[in-house]
Coordinates of C-alpha atoms in Angstrom, one line a residue:
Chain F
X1 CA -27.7 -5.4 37.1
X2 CA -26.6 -8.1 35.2
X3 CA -23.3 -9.6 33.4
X4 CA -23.9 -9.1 29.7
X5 CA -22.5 -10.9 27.0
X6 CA -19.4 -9.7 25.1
X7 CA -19.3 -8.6 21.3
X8 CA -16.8 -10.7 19.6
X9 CA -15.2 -9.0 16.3
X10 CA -16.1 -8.5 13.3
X11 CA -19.5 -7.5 15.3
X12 CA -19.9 -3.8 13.7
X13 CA -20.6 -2.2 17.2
X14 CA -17.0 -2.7 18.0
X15 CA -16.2 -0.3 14.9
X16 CA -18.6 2.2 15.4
X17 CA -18.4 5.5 17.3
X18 CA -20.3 5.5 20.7
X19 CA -22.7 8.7 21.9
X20 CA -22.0 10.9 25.0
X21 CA -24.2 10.3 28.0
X22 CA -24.4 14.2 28.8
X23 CA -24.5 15.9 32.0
X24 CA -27.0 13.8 33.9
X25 CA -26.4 10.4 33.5
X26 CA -30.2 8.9 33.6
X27 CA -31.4 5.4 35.1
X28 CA -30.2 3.6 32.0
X29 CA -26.7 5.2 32.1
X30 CA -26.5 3.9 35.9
X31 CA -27.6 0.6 34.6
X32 CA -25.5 0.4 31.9
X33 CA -22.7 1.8 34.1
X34 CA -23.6 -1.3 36.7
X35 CA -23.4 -4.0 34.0
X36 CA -20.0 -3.0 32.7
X37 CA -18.3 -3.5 35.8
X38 CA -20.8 -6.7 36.6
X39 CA -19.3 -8.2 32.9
X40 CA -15.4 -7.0 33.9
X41 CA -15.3 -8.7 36.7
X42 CA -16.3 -12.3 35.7
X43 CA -14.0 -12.1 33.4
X44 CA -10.9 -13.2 34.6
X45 CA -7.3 -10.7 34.1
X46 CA -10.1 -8.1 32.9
X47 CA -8.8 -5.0 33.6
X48 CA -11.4 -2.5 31.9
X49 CA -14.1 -2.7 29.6
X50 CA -16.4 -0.3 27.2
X51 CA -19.7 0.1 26.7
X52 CA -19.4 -1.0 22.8
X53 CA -18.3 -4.1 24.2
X54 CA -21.4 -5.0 25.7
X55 CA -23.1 -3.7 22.5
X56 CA -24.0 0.0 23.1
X57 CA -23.4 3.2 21.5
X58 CA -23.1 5.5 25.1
X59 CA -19.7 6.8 26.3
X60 CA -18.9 5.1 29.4
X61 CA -15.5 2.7 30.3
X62 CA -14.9 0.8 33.7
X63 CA -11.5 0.8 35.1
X64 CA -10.4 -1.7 37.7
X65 CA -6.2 -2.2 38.3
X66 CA -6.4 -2.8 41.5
X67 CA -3.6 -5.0 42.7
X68 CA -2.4 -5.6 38.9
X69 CA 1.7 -6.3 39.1
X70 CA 2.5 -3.6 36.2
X71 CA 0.0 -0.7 37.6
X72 CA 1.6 2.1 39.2
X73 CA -1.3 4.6 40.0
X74 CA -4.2 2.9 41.0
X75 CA -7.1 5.0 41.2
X76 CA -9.6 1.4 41.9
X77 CA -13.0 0.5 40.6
X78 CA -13.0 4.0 38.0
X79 CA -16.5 4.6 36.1
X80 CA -16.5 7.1 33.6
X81 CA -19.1 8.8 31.3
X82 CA -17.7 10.7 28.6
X83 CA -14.6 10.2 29.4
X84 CA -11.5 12.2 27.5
X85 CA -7.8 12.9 27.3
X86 CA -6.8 16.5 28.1
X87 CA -3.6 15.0 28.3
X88 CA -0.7 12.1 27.3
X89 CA 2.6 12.1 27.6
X90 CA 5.5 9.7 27.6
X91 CA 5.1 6.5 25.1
X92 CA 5.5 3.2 25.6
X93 CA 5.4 -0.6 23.9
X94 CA 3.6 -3.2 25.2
X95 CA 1.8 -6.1 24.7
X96 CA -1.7 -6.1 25.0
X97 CA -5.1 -8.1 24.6
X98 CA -8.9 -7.8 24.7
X99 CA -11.7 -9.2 25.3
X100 CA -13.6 -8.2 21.8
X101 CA -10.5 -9.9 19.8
X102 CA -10.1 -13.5 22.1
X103 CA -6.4 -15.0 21.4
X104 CA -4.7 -12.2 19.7
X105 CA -2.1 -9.8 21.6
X106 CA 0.0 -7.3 19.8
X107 CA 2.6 -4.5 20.9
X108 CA 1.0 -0.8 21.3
X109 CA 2.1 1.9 21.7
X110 CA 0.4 4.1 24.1
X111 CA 1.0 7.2 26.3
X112 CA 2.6 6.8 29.7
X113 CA 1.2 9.5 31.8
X114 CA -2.4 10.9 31.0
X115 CA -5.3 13.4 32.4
X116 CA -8.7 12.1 31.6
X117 CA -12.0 14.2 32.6
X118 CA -15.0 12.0 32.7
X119 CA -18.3 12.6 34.9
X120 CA -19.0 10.2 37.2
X121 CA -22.5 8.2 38.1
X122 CA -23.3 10.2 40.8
X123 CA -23.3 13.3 38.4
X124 CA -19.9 15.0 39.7
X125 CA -17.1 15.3 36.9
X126 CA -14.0 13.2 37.6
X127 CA -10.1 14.5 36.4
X128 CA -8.4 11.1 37.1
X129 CA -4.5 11.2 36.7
X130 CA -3.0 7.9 35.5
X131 CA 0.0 6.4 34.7
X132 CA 1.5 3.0 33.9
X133 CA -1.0 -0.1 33.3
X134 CA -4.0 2.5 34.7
X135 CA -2.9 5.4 32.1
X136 CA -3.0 2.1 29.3
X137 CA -6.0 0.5 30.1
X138 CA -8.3 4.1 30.2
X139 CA -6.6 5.1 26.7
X140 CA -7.4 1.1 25.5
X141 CA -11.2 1.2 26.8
X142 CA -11.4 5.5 25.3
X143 CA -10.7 3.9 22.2
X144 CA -13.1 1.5 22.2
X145 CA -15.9 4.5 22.6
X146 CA -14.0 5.7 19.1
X147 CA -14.4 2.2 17.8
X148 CA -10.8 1.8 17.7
X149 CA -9.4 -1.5 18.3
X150 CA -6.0 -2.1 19.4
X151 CA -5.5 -4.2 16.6
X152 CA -5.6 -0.6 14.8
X153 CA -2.4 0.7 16.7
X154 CA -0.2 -2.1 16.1
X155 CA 3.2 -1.0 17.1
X156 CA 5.6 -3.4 15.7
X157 CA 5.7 -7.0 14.7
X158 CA 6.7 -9.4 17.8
X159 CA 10.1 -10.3 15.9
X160 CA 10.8 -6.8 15.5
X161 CA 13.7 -6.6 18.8
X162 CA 16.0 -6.0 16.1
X163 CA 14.8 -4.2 13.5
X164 CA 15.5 0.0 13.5
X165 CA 14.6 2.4 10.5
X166 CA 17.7 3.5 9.1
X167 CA 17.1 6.5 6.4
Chain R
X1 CA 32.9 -19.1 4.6
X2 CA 29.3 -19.2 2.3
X3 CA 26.3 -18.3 3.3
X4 CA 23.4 -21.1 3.7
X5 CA 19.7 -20.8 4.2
X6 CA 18.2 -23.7 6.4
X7 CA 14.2 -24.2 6.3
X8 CA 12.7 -26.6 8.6
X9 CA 9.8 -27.0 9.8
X10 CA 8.0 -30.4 12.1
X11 CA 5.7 -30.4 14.4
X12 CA 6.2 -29.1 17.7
X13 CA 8.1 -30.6 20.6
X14 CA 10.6 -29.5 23.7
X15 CA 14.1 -29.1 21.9
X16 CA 13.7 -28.7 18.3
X17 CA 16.1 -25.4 18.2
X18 CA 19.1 -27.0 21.2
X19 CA 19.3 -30.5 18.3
X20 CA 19.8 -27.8 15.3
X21 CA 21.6 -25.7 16.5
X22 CA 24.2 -28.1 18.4
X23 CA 24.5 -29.4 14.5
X24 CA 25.2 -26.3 13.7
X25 CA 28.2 -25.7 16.2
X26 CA 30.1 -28.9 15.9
X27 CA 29.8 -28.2 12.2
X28 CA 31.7 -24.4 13.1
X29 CA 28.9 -23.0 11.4
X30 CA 27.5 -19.1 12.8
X31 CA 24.1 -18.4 12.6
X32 CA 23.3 -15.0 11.6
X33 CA 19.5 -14.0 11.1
X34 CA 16.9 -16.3 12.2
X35 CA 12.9 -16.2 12.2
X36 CA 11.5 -19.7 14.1
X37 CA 7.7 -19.4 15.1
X38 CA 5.3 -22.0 16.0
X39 CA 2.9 -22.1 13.3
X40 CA -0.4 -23.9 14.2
X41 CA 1.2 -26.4 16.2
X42 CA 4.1 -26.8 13.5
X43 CA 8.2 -25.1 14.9
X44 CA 9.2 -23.4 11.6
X45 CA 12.9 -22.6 11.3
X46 CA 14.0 -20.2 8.9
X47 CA 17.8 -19.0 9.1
X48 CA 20.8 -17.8 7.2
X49 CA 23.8 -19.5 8.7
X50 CA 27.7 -18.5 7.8
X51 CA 29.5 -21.9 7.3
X52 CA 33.2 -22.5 7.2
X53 CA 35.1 -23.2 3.7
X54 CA 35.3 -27.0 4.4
X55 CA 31.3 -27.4 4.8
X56 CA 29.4 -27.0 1.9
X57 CA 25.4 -28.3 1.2
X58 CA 26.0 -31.8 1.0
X59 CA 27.4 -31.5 4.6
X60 CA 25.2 -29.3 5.7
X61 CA 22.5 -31.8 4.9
X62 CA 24.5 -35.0 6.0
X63 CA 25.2 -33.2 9.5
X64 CA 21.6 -32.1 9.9
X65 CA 20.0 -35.6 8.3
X66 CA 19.5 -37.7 11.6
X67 CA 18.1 -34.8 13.9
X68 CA 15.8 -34.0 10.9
X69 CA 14.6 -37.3 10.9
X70 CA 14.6 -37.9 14.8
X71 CA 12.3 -35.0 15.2
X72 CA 10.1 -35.4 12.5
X73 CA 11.3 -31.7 10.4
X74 CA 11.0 -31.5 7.1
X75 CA 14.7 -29.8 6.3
X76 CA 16.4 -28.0 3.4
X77 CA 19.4 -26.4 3.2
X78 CA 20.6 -24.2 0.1
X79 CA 23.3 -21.7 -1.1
X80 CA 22.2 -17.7 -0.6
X81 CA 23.6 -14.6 -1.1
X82 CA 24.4 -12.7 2.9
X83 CA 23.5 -8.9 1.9
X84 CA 23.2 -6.0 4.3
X85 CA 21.7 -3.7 1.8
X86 CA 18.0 -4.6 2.5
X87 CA 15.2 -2.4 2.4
X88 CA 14.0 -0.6 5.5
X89 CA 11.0 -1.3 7.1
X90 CA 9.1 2.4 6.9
X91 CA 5.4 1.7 7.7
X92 CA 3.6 -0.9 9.2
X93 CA 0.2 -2.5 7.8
X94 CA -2.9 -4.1 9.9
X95 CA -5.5 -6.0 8.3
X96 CA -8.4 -7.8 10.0
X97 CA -11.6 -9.3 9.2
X98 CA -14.5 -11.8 9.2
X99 CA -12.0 -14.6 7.3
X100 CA -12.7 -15.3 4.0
X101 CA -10.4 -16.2 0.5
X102 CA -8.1 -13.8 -1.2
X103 CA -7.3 -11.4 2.0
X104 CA -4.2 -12.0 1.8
X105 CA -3.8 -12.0 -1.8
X106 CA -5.6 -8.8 -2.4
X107 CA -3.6 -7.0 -0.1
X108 CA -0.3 -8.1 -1.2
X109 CA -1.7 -8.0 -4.7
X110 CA -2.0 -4.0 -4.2
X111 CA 1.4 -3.5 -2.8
X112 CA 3.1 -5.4 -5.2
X113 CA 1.5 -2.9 -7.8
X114 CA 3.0 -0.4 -5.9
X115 CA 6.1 -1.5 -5.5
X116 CA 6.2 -1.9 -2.4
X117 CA 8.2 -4.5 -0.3
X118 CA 7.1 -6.6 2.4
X119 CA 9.8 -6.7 5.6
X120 CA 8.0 -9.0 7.6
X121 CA 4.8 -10.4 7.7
X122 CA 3.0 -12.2 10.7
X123 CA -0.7 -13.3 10.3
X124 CA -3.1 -15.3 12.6
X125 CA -6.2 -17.0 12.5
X126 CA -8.4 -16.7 15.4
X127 CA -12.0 -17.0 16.9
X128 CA -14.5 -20.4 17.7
X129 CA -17.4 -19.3 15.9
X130 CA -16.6 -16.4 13.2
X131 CA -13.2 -16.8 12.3
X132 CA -11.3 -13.9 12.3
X133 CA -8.0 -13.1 10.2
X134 CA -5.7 -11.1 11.5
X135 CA -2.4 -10.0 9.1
X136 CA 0.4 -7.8 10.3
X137 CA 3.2 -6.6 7.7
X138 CA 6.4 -4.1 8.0
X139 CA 6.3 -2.3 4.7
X140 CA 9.4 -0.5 3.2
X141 CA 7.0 2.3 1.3
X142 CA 9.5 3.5 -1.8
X143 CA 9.2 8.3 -1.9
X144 CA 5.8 8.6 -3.5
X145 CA 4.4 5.6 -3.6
X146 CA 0.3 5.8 -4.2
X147 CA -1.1 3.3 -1.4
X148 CA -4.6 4.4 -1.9
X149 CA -5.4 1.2 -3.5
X150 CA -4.6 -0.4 0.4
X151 CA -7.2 1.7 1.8
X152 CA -9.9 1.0 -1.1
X153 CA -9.8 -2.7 0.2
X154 CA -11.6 -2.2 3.7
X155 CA -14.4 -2.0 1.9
X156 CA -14.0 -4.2 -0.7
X157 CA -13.0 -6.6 1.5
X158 CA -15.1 -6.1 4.6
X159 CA -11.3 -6.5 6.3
X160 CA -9.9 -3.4 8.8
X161 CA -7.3 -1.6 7.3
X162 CA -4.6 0.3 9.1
X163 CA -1.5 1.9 7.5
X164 CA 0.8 3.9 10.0
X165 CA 4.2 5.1 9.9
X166 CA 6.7 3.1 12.0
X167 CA 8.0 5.3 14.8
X168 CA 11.6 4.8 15.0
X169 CA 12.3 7.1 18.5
X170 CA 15.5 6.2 20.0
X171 CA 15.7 5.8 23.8

């Protein structure tokens, strides 16, 4: 158990597509598992973080909102192997950041409510349903596992309060 | 009333805006759009301002002379055109990468080509060790318009490309 080092961008892991654990996470899942939530939490404000961020290719995202000011479900410390979205509804824009991309925020988009099926370390499968800052952060850290950055859902520019598409 | 464009841009400090713009109003001027950003440590003002029959330029410039030169901006002022037929914003563009020359050029190299028009453009450099470029754009993509070339740059490049379709829902 250990806190491991993050990937910075342009790193190439942060791009690529990660690999699903399966149906019995083994010893190195677990460890893996333990070192993603060792590295989220001494990070300051870090609210989640994926495996591809530590710089491997297995399916698994930590989840930690717990007493965050913009969370509304708050399902604490979540650890998730192959996790996905059955469901996301709702959409909203808001600012966010990561720990990959250091010093750049930008406005996404991203579901409001969402159903996500994951297995958990202990072997049992999880359906976690999240809204709010949770519902962002699991569909921020699922994307990672896709090697999607949120630099890649850009919503709009910052200076864009005004600005409307008129066709 | 004319329409003026003001450029300014100094580096940064607490009250750069409140001294132009109280210029501004004792001169009866209305300012209309206005972009100001901090750029690297440097306020940048860029503004189209409606000014009243009786203030032309050379006022303008007289008016705005001592705070530009209190504060350090580098200041011009010139005659524009105020249109409201501008092109829309339709899409929006992401590119980032390892930082190197011509990113920016390339890209906008490829959507002049295509005639396409840039709305508004934000980039950023960031990151200690690898420096990492980061360019946002609003693009207003004309019916039919080929933007395959965009794409063909990732590689090219080594940059991350991302071209998506504004969402324009209304709440």
């Amino acid at each position: 158990v250990a806190v491991r080092p993050v990937r910075i961008y342009p790193d190439p892991v942060l791009k690529q597509v990660a690999e699903p654990v399966g149906t019995s996470p083994g010893p190195d899942a677990l460890e893996l598992a333990a070192d993603l939530v060792d590295t989220m939490r001494s990070h300051t404000r870090c609210v989640g973080i994926a495996a591809n961020q530590i710089g491997v290719l297995q399916r698994c995202v930590v989840v930690d909102v717990t007493d965050h000011p913009k969370a509304e479900s708050c399902h604490g410390l979540l650890v998730l192997f192959d996790p996905e979205v059955l469901l996301a509804e709702g959409a909203e824009v808001a600012r966010e950041g990561c720990l990959s991309i250091p010093d750049l925020t930008a406005n996404v988009r991203r579901a409001t409510r969402v159903v996500v099926r994951g297995r958990e370390p202990a072997g049992a499968e999880r359906i976690v349903s999240a809204d709010a800052f949770e519902a962002r952060a699991l569909l921020h850290e699922i994307d990672h596992l896709d090697g999607i950055l949120f630099l890649d859902r850009v919503a709009n520019l910052e200076t864009d309060v005004f600005r409307r598409k008129q066709r | 009333m004319g329409s003026y464009a003001l450029a300014a841009i100094g580096r940064d400090r607490p009250g750069i805006v409140a001294a132009v713009a109280k210029v501004l109003y004792e001169q009866g001027c209305n300012v209309e759009d206005a972009s100001m950003t901090l750029l690297r440590g440097n306020f940048a003002i860029q503004l189209v301002l409606a000014a009243p029959e009786e203030v032309g330029r050379e006022e303008l410039e007289a008016a705005l002379g001592a705070v530009a030169t209190e504060l350090g901006l580098q200041m011009s002022v010139r005659k524009v055109e105020d249109t409201a037929d501008v092109p829309h914003p339709s899409h929006i563009l992401t590119v980032y990468g390892a930082d190197r020359p011509g990113i920016l050029y390339r890209v906008t190299e490829a959507l002049a080509a295509a005639r396409i028009n840039i709305t508004d453009l934000n980039s950023r450099l960031v990151g200690a060790t690898t420096p990492v470029y980061a360019v946002m754009l609003e693009l207003a993509v004309p019916d039919g318009a080929d933007t395959s070339t965009i794409a063909s740059l990732a590689g090219e490049l080594g940059v991350d490309v991302t071209l998506r379709e504004l969402e324009d829902d209304v709440l």
